[in-house]
Structures are given as structure tokens and as C-alpha cells.
PDB file of C-alpha atoms in Angstrom:
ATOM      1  CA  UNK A  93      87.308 119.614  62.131  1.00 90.00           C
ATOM      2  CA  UNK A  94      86.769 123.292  61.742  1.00 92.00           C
ATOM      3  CA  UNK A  95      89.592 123.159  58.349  1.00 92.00           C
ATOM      4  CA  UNK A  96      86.834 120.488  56.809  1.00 94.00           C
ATOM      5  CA  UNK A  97      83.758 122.988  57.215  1.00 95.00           C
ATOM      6  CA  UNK A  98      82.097 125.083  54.690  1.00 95.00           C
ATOM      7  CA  UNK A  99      79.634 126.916  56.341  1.00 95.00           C
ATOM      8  CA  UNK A 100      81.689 129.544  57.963  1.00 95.00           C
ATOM      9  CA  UNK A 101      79.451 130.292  60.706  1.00 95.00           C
ATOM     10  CA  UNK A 102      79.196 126.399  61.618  1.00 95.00           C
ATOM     11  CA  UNK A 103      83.421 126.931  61.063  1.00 95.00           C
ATOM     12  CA  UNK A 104      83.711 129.729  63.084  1.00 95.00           C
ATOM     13  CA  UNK A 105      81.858 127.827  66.637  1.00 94.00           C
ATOM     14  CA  UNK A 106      84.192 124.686  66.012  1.00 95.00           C
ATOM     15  CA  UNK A 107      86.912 127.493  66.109  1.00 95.00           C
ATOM     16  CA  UNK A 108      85.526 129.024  69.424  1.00 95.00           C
ATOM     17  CA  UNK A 109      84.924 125.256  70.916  1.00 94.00           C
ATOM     18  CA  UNK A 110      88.923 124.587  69.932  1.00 93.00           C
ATOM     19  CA  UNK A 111      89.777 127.868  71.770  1.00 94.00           C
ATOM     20  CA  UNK A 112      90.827 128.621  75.405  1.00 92.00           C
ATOM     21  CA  UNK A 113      88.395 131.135  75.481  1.00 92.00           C
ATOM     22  CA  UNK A 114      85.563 128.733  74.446  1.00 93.00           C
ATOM     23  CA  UNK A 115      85.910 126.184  77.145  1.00 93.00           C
ATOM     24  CA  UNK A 116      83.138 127.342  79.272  1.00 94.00           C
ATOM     25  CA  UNK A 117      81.125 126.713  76.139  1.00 94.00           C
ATOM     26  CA  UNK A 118      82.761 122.929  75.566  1.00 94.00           C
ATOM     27  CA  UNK A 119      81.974 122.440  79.032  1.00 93.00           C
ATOM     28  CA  UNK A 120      78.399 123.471  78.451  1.00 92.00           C
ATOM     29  CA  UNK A 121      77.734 121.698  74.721  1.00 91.00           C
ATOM     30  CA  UNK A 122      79.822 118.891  74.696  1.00 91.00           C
ATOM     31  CA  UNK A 123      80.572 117.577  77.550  1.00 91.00           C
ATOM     32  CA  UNK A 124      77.510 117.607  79.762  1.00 89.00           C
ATOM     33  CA  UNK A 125      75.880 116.409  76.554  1.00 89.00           C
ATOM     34  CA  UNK A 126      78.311 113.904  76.761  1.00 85.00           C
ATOM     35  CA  UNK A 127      78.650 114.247  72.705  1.00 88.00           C
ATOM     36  CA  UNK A 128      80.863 112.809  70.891  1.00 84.00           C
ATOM     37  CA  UNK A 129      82.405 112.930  67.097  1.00 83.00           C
ATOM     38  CA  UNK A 130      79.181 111.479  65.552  1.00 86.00           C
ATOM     39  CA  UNK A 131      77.168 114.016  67.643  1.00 90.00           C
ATOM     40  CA  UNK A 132      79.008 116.797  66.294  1.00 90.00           C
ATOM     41  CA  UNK A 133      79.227 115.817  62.628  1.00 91.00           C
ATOM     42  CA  UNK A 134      75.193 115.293  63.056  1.00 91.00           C
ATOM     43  CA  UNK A 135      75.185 119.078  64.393  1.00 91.00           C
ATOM     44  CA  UNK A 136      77.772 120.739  62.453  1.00 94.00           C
ATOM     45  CA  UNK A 137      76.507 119.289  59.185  1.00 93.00           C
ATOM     46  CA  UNK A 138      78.657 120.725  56.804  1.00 96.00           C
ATOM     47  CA  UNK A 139      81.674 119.705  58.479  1.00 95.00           C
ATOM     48  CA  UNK A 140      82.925 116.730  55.760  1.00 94.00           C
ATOM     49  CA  UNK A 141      86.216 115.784  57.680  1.00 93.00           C
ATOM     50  CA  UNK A 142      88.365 112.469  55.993  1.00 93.00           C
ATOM     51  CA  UNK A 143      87.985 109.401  57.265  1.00 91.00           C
ATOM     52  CA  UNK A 144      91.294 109.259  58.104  1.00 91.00           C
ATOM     53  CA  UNK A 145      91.393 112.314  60.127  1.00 89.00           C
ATOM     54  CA  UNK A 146      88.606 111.136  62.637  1.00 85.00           C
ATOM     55  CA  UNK A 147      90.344 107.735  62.500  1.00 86.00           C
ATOM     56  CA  UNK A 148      93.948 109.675  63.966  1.00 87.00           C
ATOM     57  CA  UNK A 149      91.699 111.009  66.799  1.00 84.00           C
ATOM     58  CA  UNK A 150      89.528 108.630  67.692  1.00 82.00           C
ATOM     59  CA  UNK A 151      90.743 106.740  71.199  1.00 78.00           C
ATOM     60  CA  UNK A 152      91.681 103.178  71.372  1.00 81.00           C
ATOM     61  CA  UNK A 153      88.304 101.471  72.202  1.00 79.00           C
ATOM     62  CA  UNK A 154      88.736 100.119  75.594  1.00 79.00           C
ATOM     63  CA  UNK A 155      88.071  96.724  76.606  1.00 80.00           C
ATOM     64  CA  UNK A 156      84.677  96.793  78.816  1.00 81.00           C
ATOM     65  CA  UNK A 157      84.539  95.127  82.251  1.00 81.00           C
ATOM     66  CA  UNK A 158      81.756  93.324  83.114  1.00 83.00           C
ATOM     67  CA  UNK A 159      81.268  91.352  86.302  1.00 81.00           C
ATOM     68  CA  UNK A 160      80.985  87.488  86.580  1.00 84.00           C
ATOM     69  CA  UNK A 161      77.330  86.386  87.847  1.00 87.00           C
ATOM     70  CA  UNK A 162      77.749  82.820  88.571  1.00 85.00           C
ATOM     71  CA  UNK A 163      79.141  80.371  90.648  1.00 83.00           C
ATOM     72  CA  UNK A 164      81.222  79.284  87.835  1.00 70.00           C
ATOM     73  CA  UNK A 165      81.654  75.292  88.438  1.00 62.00           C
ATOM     74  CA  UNK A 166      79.152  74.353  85.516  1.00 64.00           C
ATOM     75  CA  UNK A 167      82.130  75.959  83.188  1.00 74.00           C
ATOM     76  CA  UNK A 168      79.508  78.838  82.343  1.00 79.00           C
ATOM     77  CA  UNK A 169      79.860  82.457  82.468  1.00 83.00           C
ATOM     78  CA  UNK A 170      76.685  84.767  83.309  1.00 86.00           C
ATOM     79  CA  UNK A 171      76.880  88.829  82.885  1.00 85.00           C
ATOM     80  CA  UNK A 172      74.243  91.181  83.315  1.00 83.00           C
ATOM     81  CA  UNK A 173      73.874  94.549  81.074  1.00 78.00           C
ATOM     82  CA  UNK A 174      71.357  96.716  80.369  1.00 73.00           C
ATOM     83  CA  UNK A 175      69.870  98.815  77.876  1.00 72.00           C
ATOM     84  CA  UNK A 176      69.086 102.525  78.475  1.00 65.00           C
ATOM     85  CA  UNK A 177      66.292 103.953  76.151  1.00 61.00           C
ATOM     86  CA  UNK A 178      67.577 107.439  76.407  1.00 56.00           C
ATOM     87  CA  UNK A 179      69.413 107.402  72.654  1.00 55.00           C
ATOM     88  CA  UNK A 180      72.915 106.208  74.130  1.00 59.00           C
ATOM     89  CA  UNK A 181      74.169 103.406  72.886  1.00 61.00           C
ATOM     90  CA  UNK A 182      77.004 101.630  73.910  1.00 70.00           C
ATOM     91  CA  UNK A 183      79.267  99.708  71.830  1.00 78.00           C
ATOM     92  CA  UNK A 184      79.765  96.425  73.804  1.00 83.00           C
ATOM     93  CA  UNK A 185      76.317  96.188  75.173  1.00 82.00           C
ATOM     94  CA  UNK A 186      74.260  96.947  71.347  1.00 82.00           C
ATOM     95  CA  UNK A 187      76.904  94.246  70.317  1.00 84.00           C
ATOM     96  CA  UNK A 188      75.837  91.794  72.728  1.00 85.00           C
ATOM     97  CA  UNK A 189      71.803  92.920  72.806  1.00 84.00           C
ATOM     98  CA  UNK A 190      72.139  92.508  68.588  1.00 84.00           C
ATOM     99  CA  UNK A 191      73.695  88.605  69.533  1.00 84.00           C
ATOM    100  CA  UNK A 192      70.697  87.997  71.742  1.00 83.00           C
ATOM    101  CA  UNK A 193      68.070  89.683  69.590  1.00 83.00           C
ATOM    102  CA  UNK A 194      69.352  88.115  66.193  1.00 85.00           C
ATOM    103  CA  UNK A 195      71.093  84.923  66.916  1.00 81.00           C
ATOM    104  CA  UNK A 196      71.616  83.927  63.272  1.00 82.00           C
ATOM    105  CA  UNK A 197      72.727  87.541  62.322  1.00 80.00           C
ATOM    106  CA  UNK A 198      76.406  87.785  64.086  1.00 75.00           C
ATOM    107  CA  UNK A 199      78.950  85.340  64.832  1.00 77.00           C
ATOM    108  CA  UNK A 200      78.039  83.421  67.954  1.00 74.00           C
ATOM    109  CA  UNK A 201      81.580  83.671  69.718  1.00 80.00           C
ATOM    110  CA  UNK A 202      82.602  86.266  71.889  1.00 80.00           C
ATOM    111  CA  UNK A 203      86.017  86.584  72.954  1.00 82.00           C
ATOM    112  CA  UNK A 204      87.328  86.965  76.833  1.00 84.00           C
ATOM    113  CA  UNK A 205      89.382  87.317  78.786  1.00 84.00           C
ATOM    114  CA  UNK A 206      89.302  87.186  82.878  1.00 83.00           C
ATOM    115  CA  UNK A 207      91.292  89.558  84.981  1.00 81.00           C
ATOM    116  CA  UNK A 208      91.525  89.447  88.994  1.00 76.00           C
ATOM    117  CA  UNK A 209      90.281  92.850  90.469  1.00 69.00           C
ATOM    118  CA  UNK A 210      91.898  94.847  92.633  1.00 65.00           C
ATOM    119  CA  UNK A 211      91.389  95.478  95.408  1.00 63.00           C
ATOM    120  CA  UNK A 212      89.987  91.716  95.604  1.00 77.00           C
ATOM    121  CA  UNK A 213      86.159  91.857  95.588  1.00 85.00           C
ATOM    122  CA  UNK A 214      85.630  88.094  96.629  1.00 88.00           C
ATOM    123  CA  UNK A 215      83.405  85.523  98.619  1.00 92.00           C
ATOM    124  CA  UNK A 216      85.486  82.997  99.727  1.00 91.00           C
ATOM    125  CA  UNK A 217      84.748  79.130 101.773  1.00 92.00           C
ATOM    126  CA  UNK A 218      85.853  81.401 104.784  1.00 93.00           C
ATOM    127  CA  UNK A 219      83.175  83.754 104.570  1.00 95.00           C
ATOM    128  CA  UNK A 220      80.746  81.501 104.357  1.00 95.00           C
ATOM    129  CA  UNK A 221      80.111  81.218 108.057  1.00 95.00           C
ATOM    130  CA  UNK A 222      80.528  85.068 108.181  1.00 96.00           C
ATOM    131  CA  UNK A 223      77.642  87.641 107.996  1.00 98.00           C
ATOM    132  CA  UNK A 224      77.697  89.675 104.751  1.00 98.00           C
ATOM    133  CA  UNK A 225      75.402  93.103 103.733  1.00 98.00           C
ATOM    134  CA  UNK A 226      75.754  92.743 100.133  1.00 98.00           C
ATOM    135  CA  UNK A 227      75.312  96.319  98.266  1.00 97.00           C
ATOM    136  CA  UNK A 228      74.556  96.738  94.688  1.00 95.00           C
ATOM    137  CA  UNK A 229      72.429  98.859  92.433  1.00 94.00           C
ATOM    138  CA  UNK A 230      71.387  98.075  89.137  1.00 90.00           C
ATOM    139  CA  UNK A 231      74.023  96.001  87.469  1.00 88.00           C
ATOM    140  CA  UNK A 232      75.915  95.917  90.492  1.00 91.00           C
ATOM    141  CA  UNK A 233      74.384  93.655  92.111  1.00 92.00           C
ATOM    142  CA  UNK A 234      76.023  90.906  89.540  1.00 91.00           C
ATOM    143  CA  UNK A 235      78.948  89.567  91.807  1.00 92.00           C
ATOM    144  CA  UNK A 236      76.243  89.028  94.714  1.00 95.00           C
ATOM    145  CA  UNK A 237      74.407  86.053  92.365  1.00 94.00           C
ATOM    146  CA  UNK A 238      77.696  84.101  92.470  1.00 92.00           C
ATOM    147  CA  UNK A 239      77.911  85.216  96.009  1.00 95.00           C
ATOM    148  CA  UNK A 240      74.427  83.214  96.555  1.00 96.00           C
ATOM    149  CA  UNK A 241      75.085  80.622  94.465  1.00 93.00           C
ATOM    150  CA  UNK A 242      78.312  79.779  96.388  1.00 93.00           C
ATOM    151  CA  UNK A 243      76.394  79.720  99.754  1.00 95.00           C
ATOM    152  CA  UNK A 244      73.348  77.318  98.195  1.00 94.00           C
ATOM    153  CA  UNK A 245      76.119  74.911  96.789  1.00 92.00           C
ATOM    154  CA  UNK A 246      77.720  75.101 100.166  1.00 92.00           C
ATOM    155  CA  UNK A 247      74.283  74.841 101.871  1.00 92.00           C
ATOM    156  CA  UNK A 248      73.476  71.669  99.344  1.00 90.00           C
ATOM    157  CA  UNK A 249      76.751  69.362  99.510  1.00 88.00           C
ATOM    158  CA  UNK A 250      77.845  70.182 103.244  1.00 79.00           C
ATOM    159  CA  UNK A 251      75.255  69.746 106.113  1.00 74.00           C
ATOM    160  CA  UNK A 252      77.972  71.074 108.332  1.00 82.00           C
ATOM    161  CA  UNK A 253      78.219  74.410 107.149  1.00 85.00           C
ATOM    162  CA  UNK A 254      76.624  76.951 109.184  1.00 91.00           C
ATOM    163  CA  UNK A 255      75.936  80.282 106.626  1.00 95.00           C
ATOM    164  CA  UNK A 256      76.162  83.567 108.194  1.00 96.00           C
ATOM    165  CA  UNK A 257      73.351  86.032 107.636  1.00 97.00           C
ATOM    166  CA  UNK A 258      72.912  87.301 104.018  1.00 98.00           C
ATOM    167  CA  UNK A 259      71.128  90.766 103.030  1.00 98.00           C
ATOM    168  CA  UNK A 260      70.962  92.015  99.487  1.00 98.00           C
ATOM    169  CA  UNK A 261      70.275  95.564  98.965  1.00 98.00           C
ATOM    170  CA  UNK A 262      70.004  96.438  95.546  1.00 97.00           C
ATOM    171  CA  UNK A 263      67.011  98.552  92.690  1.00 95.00           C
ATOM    172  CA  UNK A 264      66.016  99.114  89.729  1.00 93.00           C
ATOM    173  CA  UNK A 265      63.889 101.476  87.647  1.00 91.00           C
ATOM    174  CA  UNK A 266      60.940  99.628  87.151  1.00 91.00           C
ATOM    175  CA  UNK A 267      60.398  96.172  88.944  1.00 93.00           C
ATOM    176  CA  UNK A 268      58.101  94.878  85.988  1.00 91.00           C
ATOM    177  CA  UNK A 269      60.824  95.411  83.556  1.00 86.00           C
ATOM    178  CA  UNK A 270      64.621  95.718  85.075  1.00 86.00           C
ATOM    179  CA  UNK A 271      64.664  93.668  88.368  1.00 91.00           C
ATOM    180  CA  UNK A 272      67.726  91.322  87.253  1.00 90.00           C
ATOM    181  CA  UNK A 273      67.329  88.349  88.612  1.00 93.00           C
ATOM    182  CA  UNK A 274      64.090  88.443  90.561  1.00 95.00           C
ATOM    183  CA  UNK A 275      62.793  84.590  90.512  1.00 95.00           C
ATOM    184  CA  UNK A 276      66.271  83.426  91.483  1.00 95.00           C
ATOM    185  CA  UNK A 277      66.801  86.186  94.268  1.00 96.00           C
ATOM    186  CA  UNK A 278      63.448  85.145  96.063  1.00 97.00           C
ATOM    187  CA  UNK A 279      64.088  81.150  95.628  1.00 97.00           C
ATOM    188  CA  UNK A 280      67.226  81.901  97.517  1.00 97.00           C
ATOM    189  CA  UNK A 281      65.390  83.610 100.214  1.00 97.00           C
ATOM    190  CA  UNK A 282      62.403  80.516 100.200  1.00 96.00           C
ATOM    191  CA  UNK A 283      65.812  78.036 100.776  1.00 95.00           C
ATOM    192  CA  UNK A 284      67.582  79.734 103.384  1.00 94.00           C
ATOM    193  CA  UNK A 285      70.436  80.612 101.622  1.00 96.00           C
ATOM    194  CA  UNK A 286      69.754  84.990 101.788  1.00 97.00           C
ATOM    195  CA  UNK A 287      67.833  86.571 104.791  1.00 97.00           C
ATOM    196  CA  UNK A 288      66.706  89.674 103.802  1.00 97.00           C
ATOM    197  CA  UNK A 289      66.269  90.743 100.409  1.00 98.00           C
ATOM    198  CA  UNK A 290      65.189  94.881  99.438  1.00 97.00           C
ATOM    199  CA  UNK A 291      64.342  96.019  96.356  1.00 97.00           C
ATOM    200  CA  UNK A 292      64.347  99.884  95.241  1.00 97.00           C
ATOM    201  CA  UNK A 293      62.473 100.830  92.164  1.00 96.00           C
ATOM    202  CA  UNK A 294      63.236 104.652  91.173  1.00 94.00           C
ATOM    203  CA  UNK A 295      60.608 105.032  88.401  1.00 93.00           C
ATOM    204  CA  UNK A 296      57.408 102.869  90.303  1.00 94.00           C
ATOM    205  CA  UNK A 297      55.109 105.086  91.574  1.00 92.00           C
ATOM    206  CA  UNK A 298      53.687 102.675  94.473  1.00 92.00           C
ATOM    207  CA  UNK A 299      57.450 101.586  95.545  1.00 93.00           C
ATOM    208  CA  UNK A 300      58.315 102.220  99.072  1.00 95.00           C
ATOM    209  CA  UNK A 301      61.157 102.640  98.407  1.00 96.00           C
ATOM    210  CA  UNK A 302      63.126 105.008  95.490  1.00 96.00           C
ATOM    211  CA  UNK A 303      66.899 104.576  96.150  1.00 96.00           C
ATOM    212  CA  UNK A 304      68.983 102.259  97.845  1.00 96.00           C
ATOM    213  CA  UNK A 305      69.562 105.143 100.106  1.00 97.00           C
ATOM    214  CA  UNK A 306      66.035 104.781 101.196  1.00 97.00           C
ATOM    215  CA  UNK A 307      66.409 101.358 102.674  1.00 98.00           C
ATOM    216  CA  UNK A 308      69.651 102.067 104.584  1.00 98.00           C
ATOM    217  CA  UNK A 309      67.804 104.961 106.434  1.00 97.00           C
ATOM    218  CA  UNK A 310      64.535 102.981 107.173  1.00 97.00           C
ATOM    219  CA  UNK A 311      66.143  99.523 108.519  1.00 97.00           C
ATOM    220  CA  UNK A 312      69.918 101.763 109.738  1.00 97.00           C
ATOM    221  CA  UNK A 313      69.269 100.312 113.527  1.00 97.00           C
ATOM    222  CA  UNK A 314      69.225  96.403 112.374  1.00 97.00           C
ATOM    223  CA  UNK A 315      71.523  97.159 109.676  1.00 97.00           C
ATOM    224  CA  UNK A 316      73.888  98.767 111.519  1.00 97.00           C
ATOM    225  CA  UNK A 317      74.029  96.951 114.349  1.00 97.00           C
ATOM    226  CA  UNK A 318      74.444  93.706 112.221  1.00 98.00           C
ATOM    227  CA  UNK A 319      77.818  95.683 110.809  1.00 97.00           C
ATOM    228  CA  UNK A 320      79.548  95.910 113.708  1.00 96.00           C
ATOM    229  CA  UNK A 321      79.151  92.550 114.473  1.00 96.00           C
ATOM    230  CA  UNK A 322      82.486  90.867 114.203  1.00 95.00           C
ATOM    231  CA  UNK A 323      81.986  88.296 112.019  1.00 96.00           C
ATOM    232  CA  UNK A 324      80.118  90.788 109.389  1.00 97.00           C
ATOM    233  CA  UNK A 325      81.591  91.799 106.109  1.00 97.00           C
ATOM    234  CA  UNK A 326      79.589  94.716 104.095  1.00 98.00           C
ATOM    235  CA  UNK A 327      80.354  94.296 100.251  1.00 97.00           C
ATOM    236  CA  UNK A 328      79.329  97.499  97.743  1.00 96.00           C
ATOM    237  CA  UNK A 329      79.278  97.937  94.349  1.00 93.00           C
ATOM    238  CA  UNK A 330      78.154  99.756  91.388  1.00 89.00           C
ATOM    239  CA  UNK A 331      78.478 102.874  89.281  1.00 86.00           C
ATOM    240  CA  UNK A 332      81.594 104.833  91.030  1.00 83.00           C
ATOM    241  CA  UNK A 333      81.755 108.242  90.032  1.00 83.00           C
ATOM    242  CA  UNK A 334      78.042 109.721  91.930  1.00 87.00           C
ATOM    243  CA  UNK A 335      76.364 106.522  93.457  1.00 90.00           C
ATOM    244  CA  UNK A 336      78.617 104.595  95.240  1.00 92.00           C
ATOM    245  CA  UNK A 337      79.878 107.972  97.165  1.00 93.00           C
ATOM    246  CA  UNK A 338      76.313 108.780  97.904  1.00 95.00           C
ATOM    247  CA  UNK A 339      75.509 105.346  99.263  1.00 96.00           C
ATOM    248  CA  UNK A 340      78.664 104.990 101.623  1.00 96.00           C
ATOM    249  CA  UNK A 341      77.511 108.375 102.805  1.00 97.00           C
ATOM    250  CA  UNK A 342      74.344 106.917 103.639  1.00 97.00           C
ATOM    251  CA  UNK A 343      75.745 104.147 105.563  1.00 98.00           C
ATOM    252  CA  UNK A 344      77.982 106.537 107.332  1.00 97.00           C
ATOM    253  CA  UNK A 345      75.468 109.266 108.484  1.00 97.00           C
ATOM    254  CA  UNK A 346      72.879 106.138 109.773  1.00 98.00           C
ATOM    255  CA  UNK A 347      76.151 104.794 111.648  1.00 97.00           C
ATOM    256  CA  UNK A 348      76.621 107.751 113.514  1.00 97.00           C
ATOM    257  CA  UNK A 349      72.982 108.553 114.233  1.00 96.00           C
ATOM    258  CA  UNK A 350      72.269 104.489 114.981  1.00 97.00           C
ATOM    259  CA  UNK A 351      75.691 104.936 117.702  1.00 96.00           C
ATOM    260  CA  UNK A 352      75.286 108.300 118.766  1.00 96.00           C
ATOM    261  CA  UNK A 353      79.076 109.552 117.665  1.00 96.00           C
ATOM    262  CA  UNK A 354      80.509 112.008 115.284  1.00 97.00           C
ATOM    263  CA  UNK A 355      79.640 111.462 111.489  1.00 96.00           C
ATOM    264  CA  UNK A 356      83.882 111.842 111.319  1.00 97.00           C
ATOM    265  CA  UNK A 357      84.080 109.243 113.557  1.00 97.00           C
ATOM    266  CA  UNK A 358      81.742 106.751 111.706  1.00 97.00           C
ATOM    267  CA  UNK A 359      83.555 107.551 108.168  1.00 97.00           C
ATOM    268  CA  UNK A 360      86.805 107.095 109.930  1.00 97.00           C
ATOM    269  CA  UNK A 361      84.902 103.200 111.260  1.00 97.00           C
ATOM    270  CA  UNK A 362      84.107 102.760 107.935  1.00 96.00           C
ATOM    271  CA  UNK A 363      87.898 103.292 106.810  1.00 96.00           C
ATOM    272  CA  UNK A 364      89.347 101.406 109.244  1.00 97.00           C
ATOM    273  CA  UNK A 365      86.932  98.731 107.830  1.00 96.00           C
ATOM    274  CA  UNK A 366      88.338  98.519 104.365  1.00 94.00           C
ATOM    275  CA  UNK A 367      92.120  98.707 105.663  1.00 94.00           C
ATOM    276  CA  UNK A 368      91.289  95.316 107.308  1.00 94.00           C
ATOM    277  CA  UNK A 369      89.156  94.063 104.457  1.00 93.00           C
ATOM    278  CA  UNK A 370      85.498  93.878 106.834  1.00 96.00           C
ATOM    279  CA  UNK A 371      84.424  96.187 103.929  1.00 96.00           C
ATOM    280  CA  UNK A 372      84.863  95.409 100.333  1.00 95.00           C
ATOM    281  CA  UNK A 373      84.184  98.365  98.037  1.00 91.00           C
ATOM    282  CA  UNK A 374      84.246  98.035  94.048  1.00 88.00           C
ATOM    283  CA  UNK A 375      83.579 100.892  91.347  1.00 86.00           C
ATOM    284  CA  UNK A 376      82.548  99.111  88.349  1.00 76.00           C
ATOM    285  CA  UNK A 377      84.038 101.463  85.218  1.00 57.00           C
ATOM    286  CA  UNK A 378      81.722 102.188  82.498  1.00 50.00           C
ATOM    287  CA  UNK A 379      83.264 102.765  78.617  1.00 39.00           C
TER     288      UNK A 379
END
């Protein structure tokens, strides 16, 4: 980029920023402002590179993941996604906010495709008698809807069936605005079908609780003792890179206070767990 810029002294950082010597400074501007090529031609304006030349050095767009939040027997699909308001915009999720927003605007089609995860991140006909802690901030608490509507279907067209205990743990930033799926969430606890449901809201200034963190800590004796019951599996998922980490830390640290052993001991519990699949873990990737 520097090669396309005039001014020299706007030439001259895009030189240092190229540099070995300037990667403390890369570090600094670019990435932890995660900017990107638009960013910098915005703030090196006299940088007037061909369009071919950003096009060489762009990377491949990614296809972006997102998880199913159904059942799935109606033949219908169901994602959630949000919106931040913080001036970052994401390709896939503007495309599909645009589709909502202004129906008659874009083609109405979107094109799939489904892929199994792995590790498998499932809720299976054998679980269903089975205890589950279901963990999920923010978007991930997607998979958990078609957990729920499994165990109503199963609940609805099998008297038989005996469901195991259900808890969703999952937040938001503001209830009044990003609480995904509130009215279903709390007609599944009025029929039965989940047993405890806890909401965080990180922005609400009268929430009890802020973080998902939060509600581990305050309810660790009936939540932990529920996860070393046998027949328990604990399910967690979300953003991977910071949260996830934090929250199995969480879970660990309220283990070993709850049982009275080394926090080494609890996170080597928790391993064991996931070896034998009694705890599901799933880092949804964000593009």
C-alpha cells in the first residue's frame, strides 16, 4: 500500500507498519483495533491502491457457521445472530439483517449447506432420560432451543418418557432488547419440559446477575452436585477464544470449593468428563 501513497509522511508509517521494527506498533494500531483494509484506506487517505492489488490480498471470505435452533422435523431451519452497535459490521450477519429489514430489496434465497461438528455437540433419544446443565451465552445458547424442543416433542407424543432435569444458563446485554428467545424459554419451563432457567444481563443495572459466571458461583452447591450425578451431562457453548475458558474456570473453581479438593483435581474431573463425553464443549468460530 505504501508504493500507492502520496503523502510521504502517511507513506513513510505504512513503511514502519510493513517493517520488523514496527510490529509493536501493528500490534498496537491494527490489530487491537481489529482494522482492516477499509480502516486503513479511511486513515491513510491518500493511499489510492488498484483495485486489483487489494483484490490479490484480500483472504478468501470464509463460510460462517451458525448453529441450528430447532428441532428440525417441520423441515425448517432457525439461527440466531445478532447485531452489535459498536460500528462492526459483519458480512454474513448485515446480509441477513438487510433480508429481514428489506424483504423486497435482496433475493429471498440463501444458500446452505449443513456440516456435522466435531467433536459431536448433540442431544440424542438417549439423553432424554439423562440430566443435562445446558451452558450458553449470547448466541450460544442456539443448539439448547432444539435441545428443548426435542424434549417437549418427546414429552408430547410419548407418555412413557421420563425427562431428566434440564437447566439453561445463558445472558444477554440487556433483557428488554437481546434475550433470544425469552417467551419460548419460559413456556418450556410453565410445561415441564426445562427446570431451571437463569438469565444474566451484563448492561441492566437492577440484574442480579452480570455474567454467567455469576450464576455458577451463587447456585455452585446444587449445580454441582447435580454434575456429578451419573446420569448428568453438562453441555457449553459460545464465543471460544476469552469466554468459554473463563466459564469452565468457573465451573472448575466452584467444583473444588463445593467438594473440598484441589482446583487440579476438579479440572482434571472436568477432563476426564469430556474424554467420556459427560461433558460436551463447543467453541462457536466467529468470521
Amino acid at each position: 500500500m505504501a508504493g500507492y501513497t502520496s503523502d510521504e509522511c502517511e507513506k513513510r508509517l505504512l513503511e514502519i507498519l510493513a517493517s520488523k521494527e514496527g510490529s509493536n506498533l501493528y500490534n498496537e494500531l491494527i490489530l487491537k483495533n481489529e482494522m482492516n483494509f477499509i480502516h486503513m484506506l479511511k486513515y491513510v487517505a491518500s493511499c489510492k491502491p488498484p483495485l486489483a492489488m487489494l483484490i490479490e490480498h484480500l483472504p478468501r471470505l470464509q463460510a460462517r457457521p451458525y448453529s441450528i435452533a430447532s428441532y428440525g422435523r417441520e423441515n425448517q431451519v432457525r439461527i440466531a445472530f445478532a447485531m452489535l452497535n459498536d460500528g462492526k459490521v459483519g458480512l454474513t450477519t448485515h446480509m441477513l439483517e438487510s433480508k429481514l429489514l428489506h424483504p423486497n430489496k435482496w433475493d429471498k434465497y440463501l444458500y446452505i449447506y449443513l456440516r456435522q461438528l466435531k467433536p459431536v455437540f448433540h442431544y440424542r433419544e438417549e439423553d432424554l432420560e439423562k440430566n443435562i446443565i445446558m451452558i450458553g451465552p449470547g448466541t450460544g445458547m442456539s443448539p439448547y432451543v432444539g435441545f428443548l424442543e426435542f424434549r417437549k416433542h418427546a414429552k408430547v407424543s410419548n407418555r412413557k418418557v421420563k425427562l431428566g432435569t434440564a437447566w439453561l444458563l445463558t445472558s444477554c446485554r440487556y433483557k428488554s432488547r437481546n434475550y433470544l428467545y425469552e417467551s419460548e424459554l419460559k413456556q418450556h419451563v410453565r410445561d415441564g419440559v426445562l427446570d431451571q432457567l437463569h438469565v444474566a444481563s451484563s448492561r441492566d443495572t437492577d440484574s442480579q446477575y452480570k455474567f454467567v459466571q455469576e450464576i455458577i458461583e451463587d447456585k455452585k452447591e446444587e449445580l454441582i452436585d447435580l454434575l456429578l450425578d451419573d446420569s448428568t451431562k453438562l453441555y457449553l457453548c459460545g464465543e471460544g477464544r476469552t469466554m468459554l475458558p473463563r466459564i469452565q474456570d468457573t465451573i472448575v473453581t466452584c467444583m473444588s470449593k463445593v467438594k473440598g479438593i484441589p482446583k487440579t483435581e476438579a479440572a482434571d474431573l472436568l477432563a476426564e468428563y469430556r474424554k467420556t463425553g459427560k461433558y460436551l464443549y463447543y467453541s462457536m468460530i466467529r468470521y
